[in-house]
Amino acid sequence: MSLRDALRIPASEITDEAVYRDRRNLLRTFAMTPALALSGCADAEPPAPPTATVTPEQARSGFRTAETLTRYEDITSYNNFYEFGTGKADPSTARKTLKTSPWSVAVTGECARPGTLSLEDLVKGLVPEERIYRLRCVEGWSMVIPWLGVPLGEVLKRFEPTSKAKYVAFTTLADPVQMPGIRYRSINWPYREGLRMDEAMNPLTLLATGLYGKPLPQQNGAPLRLVVPWKYGFKSIKSIVEITFVERMPKTAWHDLQPSEYGFFSNVNPNVDHPRWSQKTERRISGTASKLFAERIPTRMFNGYADQVAAMYAGMDLKKWY
Ligand code: MTE
């Protein structure tokens, strides 16, 4: 009897574990060969997006799902936040060294009203909304999370982006004193992400400040993180300190590490496999099911948000722009 049979672990779970280890091995390789890590080729720009509008009804229908919620304990103990270590338990078990108040965010680049604002001023006057979204990690697991937050578009409008603002770039704090994982070059710090302007303005895109009605814990990206539910989880950047309007597609952390595996768009897509594993199904961590034996379900196009977002990619070859 193999070890797997002895433990009664389904093959699908073994695959997940292998994927996870693979991702860490990749990081180790890059840490040892910095030149390779930084050799991402200059990317071409994708075609200009179609002007797509989402009706308020379409948008609203994506704001909540009736699927079983993932337990608070699981959402806050099974995390990816490499600034606190690469293990799933590292971010929650790390000492709570991240000082989340006072917190300020610099808004820079192609806009008429740049500035550095306290978190309170950044979201002033906007009432936090509850959004129950699916979160699909590129590694093949997923959760259903009740977030609290404000629409990113509402915040961005206040800075009056100019016509040159085609993309928005986001940066996470990178402080080795507050974040022990920064000592290791697992990622070319700071963690950076980006969205095309229409993606940033889509009503689904959230700047989250809480979950389950409580403030965000350190491990989930306190005090302010992005949530882009139709994209793989790594686009949902945590603990944001800078937002920049830019004309060209910005460099992003995972894409920099391995451009052939992590595209700029990274829309959830069961028809485009990761080069080293399938993206057709996912391990849903929800209800009281254990993480290891969680049910495997089919992955949906755009993570089930096609009605709200597919029009933004009309005419785009999603195999090329993965
Ligand atoms: N943001 C930063 N700054 N650092 C990270 O390591 N991990 C990403 C994303 N945002 C990450 C990050 C990945 S891979 C995922 S799947 C989600 O955060 C996980 O969010 P969660 O831990 O709240 O579930």
Short mmCIF file of C-alpha atoms and ligand atoms in Angstrom, two decimals:
data_model
loop_
_atom_site.label_atom_id
_atom_site.label_comp_id
_atom_site.label_asym_id
_atom_site.label_seq_id
_atom_site.Cartn_x
_atom_site.Cartn_y
_atom_site.Cartn_z
CA MET A 1 0.00 0.00 0.00
CA SER A 2 1.36 3.38 -0.93
CA LEU A 3 1.67 6.15 1.61
CA ARG A 4 -1.13 7.95 -0.18
CA ASP A 5 -3.50 4.97 0.18
CA ALA A 6 -2.50 4.60 3.80
CA LEU A 7 -3.42 8.18 4.48
CA ARG A 8 -6.50 7.94 2.23
CA ILE A 9 -5.58 11.19 0.58
CA PRO A 10 -7.26 11.64 -2.81
CA ALA A 11 -4.89 12.09 -5.76
CA SER A 12 -6.34 15.56 -6.28
CA GLU A 13 -5.02 16.65 -2.89
CA ILE A 14 -1.59 15.27 -3.63
CA THR A 15 -1.61 17.31 -6.83
CA ASP A 16 -2.40 20.45 -4.87
CA GLU A 17 0.41 19.82 -2.46
CA ALA A 18 2.76 19.19 -5.38
CA VAL A 19 1.65 22.43 -7.01
CA TYR A 20 2.31 24.31 -3.81
CA ARG A 21 5.78 22.79 -3.42
CA ASP A 22 6.49 23.48 -7.08
CA ARG A 23 5.66 27.14 -6.59
CA ARG A 24 8.02 27.31 -3.61
CA ASN A 25 10.78 25.50 -5.51
CA LEU A 26 10.38 28.00 -8.31
CA LEU A 27 10.89 30.79 -5.79
CA ARG A 28 14.00 29.10 -4.42
CA THR A 29 15.47 28.74 -7.90
CA PHE A 30 14.89 32.40 -8.58
CA ALA A 31 16.34 33.43 -5.24
CA MET A 32 19.53 31.62 -6.23
CA THR A 33 19.67 33.02 -9.73
CA PRO A 34 18.67 36.67 -9.52
CA ALA A 35 19.67 37.39 -13.10
CA LEU A 36 17.15 34.86 -14.35
CA ALA A 37 14.52 36.19 -12.00
CA LEU A 38 14.84 39.64 -13.47
CA SER A 39 15.08 38.65 -17.10
CA GLY A 40 11.36 39.02 -17.89
CA CYS A 41 11.14 40.16 -21.49
CA ALA A 42 9.63 43.47 -22.46
CA ASP A 43 5.98 42.72 -22.98
CA ALA A 44 3.94 43.91 -25.87
CA GLU A 45 0.84 45.91 -25.05
CA PRO A 46 -2.52 44.22 -25.61
CA PRO A 47 -5.10 45.74 -27.96
CA ALA A 48 -7.12 48.64 -26.59
CA PRO A 49 -10.11 47.36 -24.64
CA PRO A 50 -13.63 47.63 -26.06
CA THR A 51 -15.80 50.17 -24.27
CA ALA A 52 -17.91 47.82 -22.25
CA THR A 53 -20.57 48.89 -19.83
CA VAL A 54 -22.09 46.79 -17.12
CA THR A 55 -25.66 47.64 -16.13
CA PRO A 56 -26.24 48.27 -12.42
CA GLU A 57 -28.40 45.10 -12.31
CA GLN A 58 -25.65 42.98 -13.88
CA ALA A 59 -23.12 44.39 -11.43
CA ARG A 60 -25.36 43.84 -8.42
CA SER A 61 -26.00 40.23 -9.32
CA GLY A 62 -22.29 39.60 -8.81
CA PHE A 63 -22.09 41.24 -5.39
CA ARG A 64 -23.27 38.19 -3.44
CA THR A 65 -23.28 34.45 -3.82
CA ALA A 66 -25.44 32.04 -1.89
CA GLU A 67 -22.65 29.44 -1.77
CA THR A 68 -21.53 28.18 1.63
CA LEU A 69 -19.17 30.61 3.28
CA THR A 70 -15.65 29.58 4.16
CA ARG A 71 -15.20 29.58 7.92
CA TYR A 72 -13.55 32.63 9.51
CA GLU A 73 -10.93 30.32 11.05
CA ASP A 74 -9.98 28.99 7.62
CA ILE A 75 -9.92 32.40 5.89
CA THR A 76 -7.60 33.71 8.58
CA SER A 77 -5.27 30.71 8.99
CA TYR A 78 -4.69 29.44 5.43
CA ASN A 79 -3.04 32.40 3.74
CA ASN A 80 -0.59 33.55 1.11
CA PHE A 81 1.26 36.63 2.30
CA TYR A 82 4.92 36.05 1.49
CA GLU A 83 6.00 39.16 3.39
CA PHE A 84 5.35 36.98 6.47
CA GLY A 85 6.75 33.72 5.08
CA THR A 86 5.89 31.26 2.31
CA GLY A 87 4.02 28.69 4.44
CA LYS A 88 0.21 28.82 4.61
CA ALA A 89 0.31 29.21 8.41
CA ASP A 90 3.19 31.71 8.48
CA PRO A 91 1.10 34.91 8.05
CA SER A 92 -1.34 34.03 10.86
CA THR A 93 1.25 32.65 13.27
CA ALA A 94 3.74 35.49 12.72
CA ARG A 95 3.96 37.98 15.56
CA LYS A 96 1.51 40.80 14.93
CA THR A 97 4.25 43.21 13.99
CA LEU A 98 2.43 45.01 11.19
CA LYS A 99 1.47 48.46 12.45
CA THR A 100 -1.78 49.19 10.61
CA SER A 101 -2.63 52.54 12.19
CA PRO A 102 -1.77 55.21 11.31
CA TRP A 103 -1.68 54.10 7.66
CA SER A 104 -1.36 56.28 4.62
CA VAL A 105 -1.59 55.67 0.91
CA ALA A 106 0.24 57.72 -1.75
CA VAL A 107 -1.76 58.23 -4.94
CA THR A 108 0.56 59.28 -7.75
CA GLY A 109 1.01 59.39 -11.51
CA GLU A 110 -1.36 60.42 -14.27
CA CYS A 111 -4.04 62.26 -12.30
CA ALA A 112 -5.03 65.86 -11.58
CA ARG A 113 -5.13 65.52 -7.80
CA PRO A 114 -2.27 63.34 -6.56
CA GLY A 115 -1.59 63.18 -2.84
CA THR A 116 -0.79 61.14 0.23
CA LEU A 117 -3.86 60.46 2.34
CA SER A 118 -4.56 58.74 5.60
CA LEU A 119 -6.62 55.59 5.18
CA GLU A 120 -9.55 57.38 6.83
CA ASP A 121 -9.39 60.25 4.31
CA LEU A 122 -8.94 57.87 1.37
CA VAL A 123 -12.30 56.19 2.00
CA LYS A 124 -14.05 59.16 3.67
CA GLY A 125 -17.77 59.41 2.89
CA LEU A 126 -17.93 55.95 1.32
CA VAL A 127 -20.03 53.43 3.23
CA PRO A 128 -18.35 50.01 3.43
CA GLU A 129 -20.40 47.40 1.58
CA GLU A 130 -20.52 43.67 2.18
CA ARG A 131 -19.54 41.63 -0.88
CA ILE A 132 -19.61 37.85 -0.78
CA TYR A 133 -17.09 36.77 -3.40
CA ARG A 134 -15.40 33.58 -4.51
CA LEU A 135 -11.60 33.75 -4.24
CA ARG A 136 -9.74 31.35 -6.58
CA CYS A 137 -6.02 30.95 -5.98
CA VAL A 138 -3.80 30.07 -8.95
CA GLU A 139 -2.60 27.09 -6.85
CA GLY A 140 -6.00 25.39 -7.22
CA TRP A 141 -7.89 26.10 -3.99
CA SER A 142 -10.82 28.47 -3.45
CA MET A 143 -12.89 30.07 -0.71
CA VAL A 144 -16.12 32.09 -0.38
CA ILE A 145 -15.40 35.24 1.62
CA PRO A 146 -17.73 37.94 3.00
CA TRP A 147 -15.62 41.07 2.51
CA LEU A 148 -16.29 44.59 3.71
CA GLY A 149 -15.01 47.35 1.49
CA VAL A 150 -15.57 50.20 -0.90
CA PRO A 151 -15.61 50.07 -4.71
CA LEU A 152 -12.09 50.87 -5.96
CA GLY A 153 -13.57 52.97 -8.81
CA GLU A 154 -15.27 55.33 -6.35
CA VAL A 155 -11.94 55.98 -4.65
CA LEU A 156 -9.96 56.38 -7.88
CA LYS A 157 -12.40 58.93 -9.36
CA ARG A 158 -11.56 61.37 -6.57
CA PHE A 159 -8.03 61.75 -7.92
CA GLU A 160 -9.28 62.67 -11.41
CA PRO A 161 -7.18 60.33 -13.56
CA THR A 162 -6.13 61.94 -16.86
CA SER A 163 -6.66 60.47 -20.33
CA LYS A 164 -3.11 59.06 -20.11
CA ALA A 165 -4.10 56.83 -17.18
CA LYS A 166 -4.49 53.49 -18.95
CA TYR A 167 -3.51 51.25 -16.02
CA VAL A 168 -3.36 51.43 -12.23
CA ALA A 169 -0.37 50.02 -10.32
CA PHE A 170 -0.46 49.00 -6.66
CA THR A 171 2.40 48.50 -4.20
CA THR A 172 2.50 46.70 -0.84
CA LEU A 173 4.50 47.94 2.13
CA ALA A 174 7.96 46.30 2.22
CA ASP A 175 9.37 46.86 5.69
CA PRO A 176 11.78 44.17 6.97
CA VAL A 177 11.17 45.32 10.54
CA GLN A 178 7.42 44.74 10.38
CA MET A 179 7.47 41.89 7.84
CA PRO A 180 9.91 39.07 8.62
CA GLY A 181 9.58 37.43 5.17
CA ILE A 182 11.12 40.44 3.45
CA ARG A 183 14.57 39.21 4.56
CA TYR A 184 14.24 36.37 2.05
CA ARG A 185 14.26 37.22 -1.60
CA SER A 186 11.28 34.98 -2.38
CA ILE A 187 9.84 37.86 -4.39
CA ASN A 188 11.54 40.90 -5.84
CA TRP A 189 10.07 43.22 -3.19
CA PRO A 190 7.95 45.24 -2.91
CA TYR A 191 4.98 43.08 -4.01
CA ARG A 192 3.40 44.89 -6.95
CA GLU A 193 0.21 44.37 -8.92
CA GLY A 194 -1.75 46.18 -11.58
CA LEU A 195 -5.07 46.45 -13.37
CA ARG A 196 -6.17 47.95 -16.66
CA MET A 197 -8.22 51.10 -16.01
CA ASP A 198 -11.56 49.52 -17.01
CA GLU A 199 -10.85 46.56 -14.71
CA ALA A 200 -10.09 48.95 -11.86
CA MET A 201 -13.35 50.84 -12.47
CA ASN A 202 -15.49 47.67 -12.75
CA PRO A 203 -18.10 47.73 -9.95
CA LEU A 204 -16.92 44.30 -8.73
CA THR A 205 -13.41 45.54 -7.89
CA LEU A 206 -13.20 46.20 -4.18
CA LEU A 207 -10.80 47.91 -1.80
CA ALA A 208 -11.40 45.72 1.22
CA THR A 209 -11.00 46.91 4.79
CA GLY A 210 -12.68 44.00 6.56
CA LEU A 211 -14.13 40.51 6.46
CA TYR A 212 -16.97 38.85 8.37
CA GLY A 213 -17.90 42.35 9.61
CA LYS A 214 -14.55 42.79 11.39
CA PRO A 215 -11.43 44.76 10.42
CA LEU A 216 -9.01 42.84 8.21
CA PRO A 217 -6.49 40.81 10.21
CA GLN A 218 -2.79 41.23 9.43
CA GLN A 219 -2.69 37.91 7.54
CA ASN A 220 -5.44 38.97 5.14
CA GLY A 221 -3.76 42.24 4.16
CA ALA A 222 -4.63 44.78 6.83
CA PRO A 223 -5.57 47.51 6.76
CA LEU A 224 -6.39 47.76 3.04
CA ARG A 225 -6.20 45.22 0.20
CA LEU A 226 -7.52 44.77 -3.27
CA VAL A 227 -10.14 42.12 -4.13
CA VAL A 228 -10.60 41.28 -7.83
CA PRO A 229 -12.86 38.23 -7.75
CA TRP A 230 -12.63 37.18 -11.42
CA LYS A 231 -8.82 37.02 -11.36
CA TYR A 232 -6.46 34.60 -9.66
CA GLY A 233 -5.92 35.51 -6.02
CA PHE A 234 -2.40 36.88 -6.48
CA LYS A 235 -3.86 39.94 -8.23
CA SER A 236 -5.61 40.83 -4.93
CA ILE A 237 -2.63 42.67 -3.44
CA LYS A 238 -2.48 43.19 0.32
CA SER A 239 -1.47 46.05 2.66
CA ILE A 240 -1.38 48.69 -0.08
CA VAL A 241 0.75 51.83 0.41
CA GLU A 242 0.82 53.25 -3.12
CA ILE A 243 -1.60 53.54 -6.03
CA THR A 244 -0.19 54.94 -9.29
CA PHE A 245 -1.97 55.83 -12.52
CA VAL A 246 0.26 54.87 -15.45
CA GLU A 247 0.17 54.90 -19.23
CA ARG A 248 1.97 51.59 -19.83
CA MET A 249 1.21 48.12 -18.47
CA PRO A 250 2.99 48.10 -15.10
CA LYS A 251 5.50 45.48 -13.90
CA THR A 252 3.97 43.08 -11.41
CA ALA A 253 5.64 40.83 -8.85
CA TRP A 254 4.65 37.34 -10.03
CA HIS A 255 4.89 38.23 -13.70
CA ASP A 256 8.44 39.51 -13.07
CA LEU A 257 9.39 36.21 -11.46
CA GLN A 258 8.06 33.99 -14.21
CA PRO A 259 6.31 35.76 -17.13
CA SER A 260 5.47 32.50 -18.92
CA GLU A 261 3.48 31.27 -15.91
CA TYR A 262 1.87 34.38 -14.44
CA GLY A 263 0.34 36.77 -16.96
CA PHE A 264 -0.63 40.36 -16.35
CA PHE A 265 -4.35 39.64 -16.79
CA SER A 266 -4.53 36.36 -14.89
CA ASN A 267 -8.26 35.99 -15.37
CA VAL A 268 -9.55 32.74 -13.90
CA ASN A 269 -9.87 30.48 -16.93
CA PRO A 270 -10.42 26.69 -16.81
CA ASN A 271 -9.50 26.49 -20.51
CA VAL A 272 -5.98 27.85 -20.08
CA ASP A 273 -3.88 25.61 -17.88
CA HIS A 274 -0.94 26.84 -15.88
CA PRO A 275 2.12 25.44 -17.72
CA ARG A 276 2.72 23.01 -14.85
CA TRP A 277 -0.81 22.09 -13.71
CA SER A 278 -4.44 22.04 -14.78
CA GLN A 279 -6.79 24.88 -13.88
CA LYS A 280 -9.97 22.89 -14.66
CA THR A 281 -10.96 22.24 -11.05
CA GLU A 282 -10.43 23.69 -7.61
CA ARG A 283 -10.45 22.51 -4.00
CA ARG A 284 -13.25 24.48 -2.32
CA ILE A 285 -12.48 25.27 1.29
CA SER A 286 -15.90 26.00 2.75
CA GLY A 287 -18.37 25.08 5.45
CA THR A 288 -16.92 22.68 7.95
CA ALA A 289 -15.05 20.52 5.45
CA SER A 290 -11.41 20.08 6.34
CA LYS A 291 -8.92 21.80 4.07
CA LEU A 292 -7.23 18.56 3.09
CA PHE A 293 -10.42 16.69 2.16
CA ALA A 294 -12.26 19.68 0.75
CA GLU A 295 -14.49 18.94 -2.23
CA ARG A 296 -13.04 19.46 -5.72
CA ILE A 297 -15.39 21.40 -8.00
CA PRO A 298 -15.16 22.62 -11.61
CA THR A 299 -13.53 26.02 -12.07
CA ARG A 300 -15.75 28.53 -13.87
CA MET A 301 -14.78 31.00 -16.57
CA PHE A 302 -13.89 34.33 -14.94
CA ASN A 303 -14.52 32.53 -11.64
CA GLY A 304 -18.29 32.70 -12.34
CA TYR A 305 -18.33 36.47 -13.02
CA ALA A 306 -18.59 36.35 -16.83
CA ASP A 307 -21.83 38.41 -16.83
CA GLN A 308 -20.02 41.26 -15.10
CA VAL A 309 -16.63 41.15 -16.83
CA ALA A 310 -16.53 39.14 -20.09
CA ALA A 311 -17.39 42.18 -22.24
CA MET A 312 -14.10 43.85 -21.19
CA TYR A 313 -12.18 41.12 -22.99
CA ALA A 314 -14.30 40.82 -26.15
CA GLY A 315 -12.06 40.07 -29.11
CA MET A 316 -9.02 39.35 -26.96
CA ASP A 317 -7.23 36.03 -27.35
CA LEU A 318 -7.30 34.84 -23.74
CA LYS A 319 -4.71 32.13 -24.45
CA LYS A 320 -2.27 34.85 -25.47
CA TRP A 321 -3.31 37.38 -22.82
CA TYR A 322 -3.44 34.89 -19.92
N1 MTE B 1 -0.30 40.36 -1.48
C1 MTE B 1 0.94 40.50 -0.99
N2 MTE B 1 1.39 41.72 -0.70
N3 MTE B 1 1.77 39.43 -0.78
C2 MTE B 1 1.36 38.15 -1.08
O1 MTE B 1 2.14 37.21 -0.89
N4 MTE B 1 -0.42 36.73 -2.00
C3 MTE B 1 -1.50 36.72 -3.00
C4 MTE B 1 -2.61 37.71 -2.65
N5 MTE B 1 -2.06 38.99 -2.25
C5 MTE B 1 0.05 37.97 -1.63
C6 MTE B 1 -0.76 39.12 -1.78
C7 MTE B 1 -2.08 35.39 -3.21
S1 MTE B 1 -1.11 34.27 -4.04
C8 MTE B 1 -3.35 35.08 -2.82
S2 MTE B 1 -4.07 33.61 -3.26
C9 MTE B 1 -4.13 35.99 -1.96
O2 MTE B 1 -3.40 37.15 -1.60
C10 MTE B 1 -4.55 35.25 -0.72
O3 MTE B 1 -5.35 36.06 0.10
P1 MTE B 1 -5.81 35.51 1.51
O4 MTE B 1 -4.59 35.04 2.25
O5 MTE B 1 -6.50 36.64 2.20
O6 MTE B 1 -6.75 34.36 1.24
#
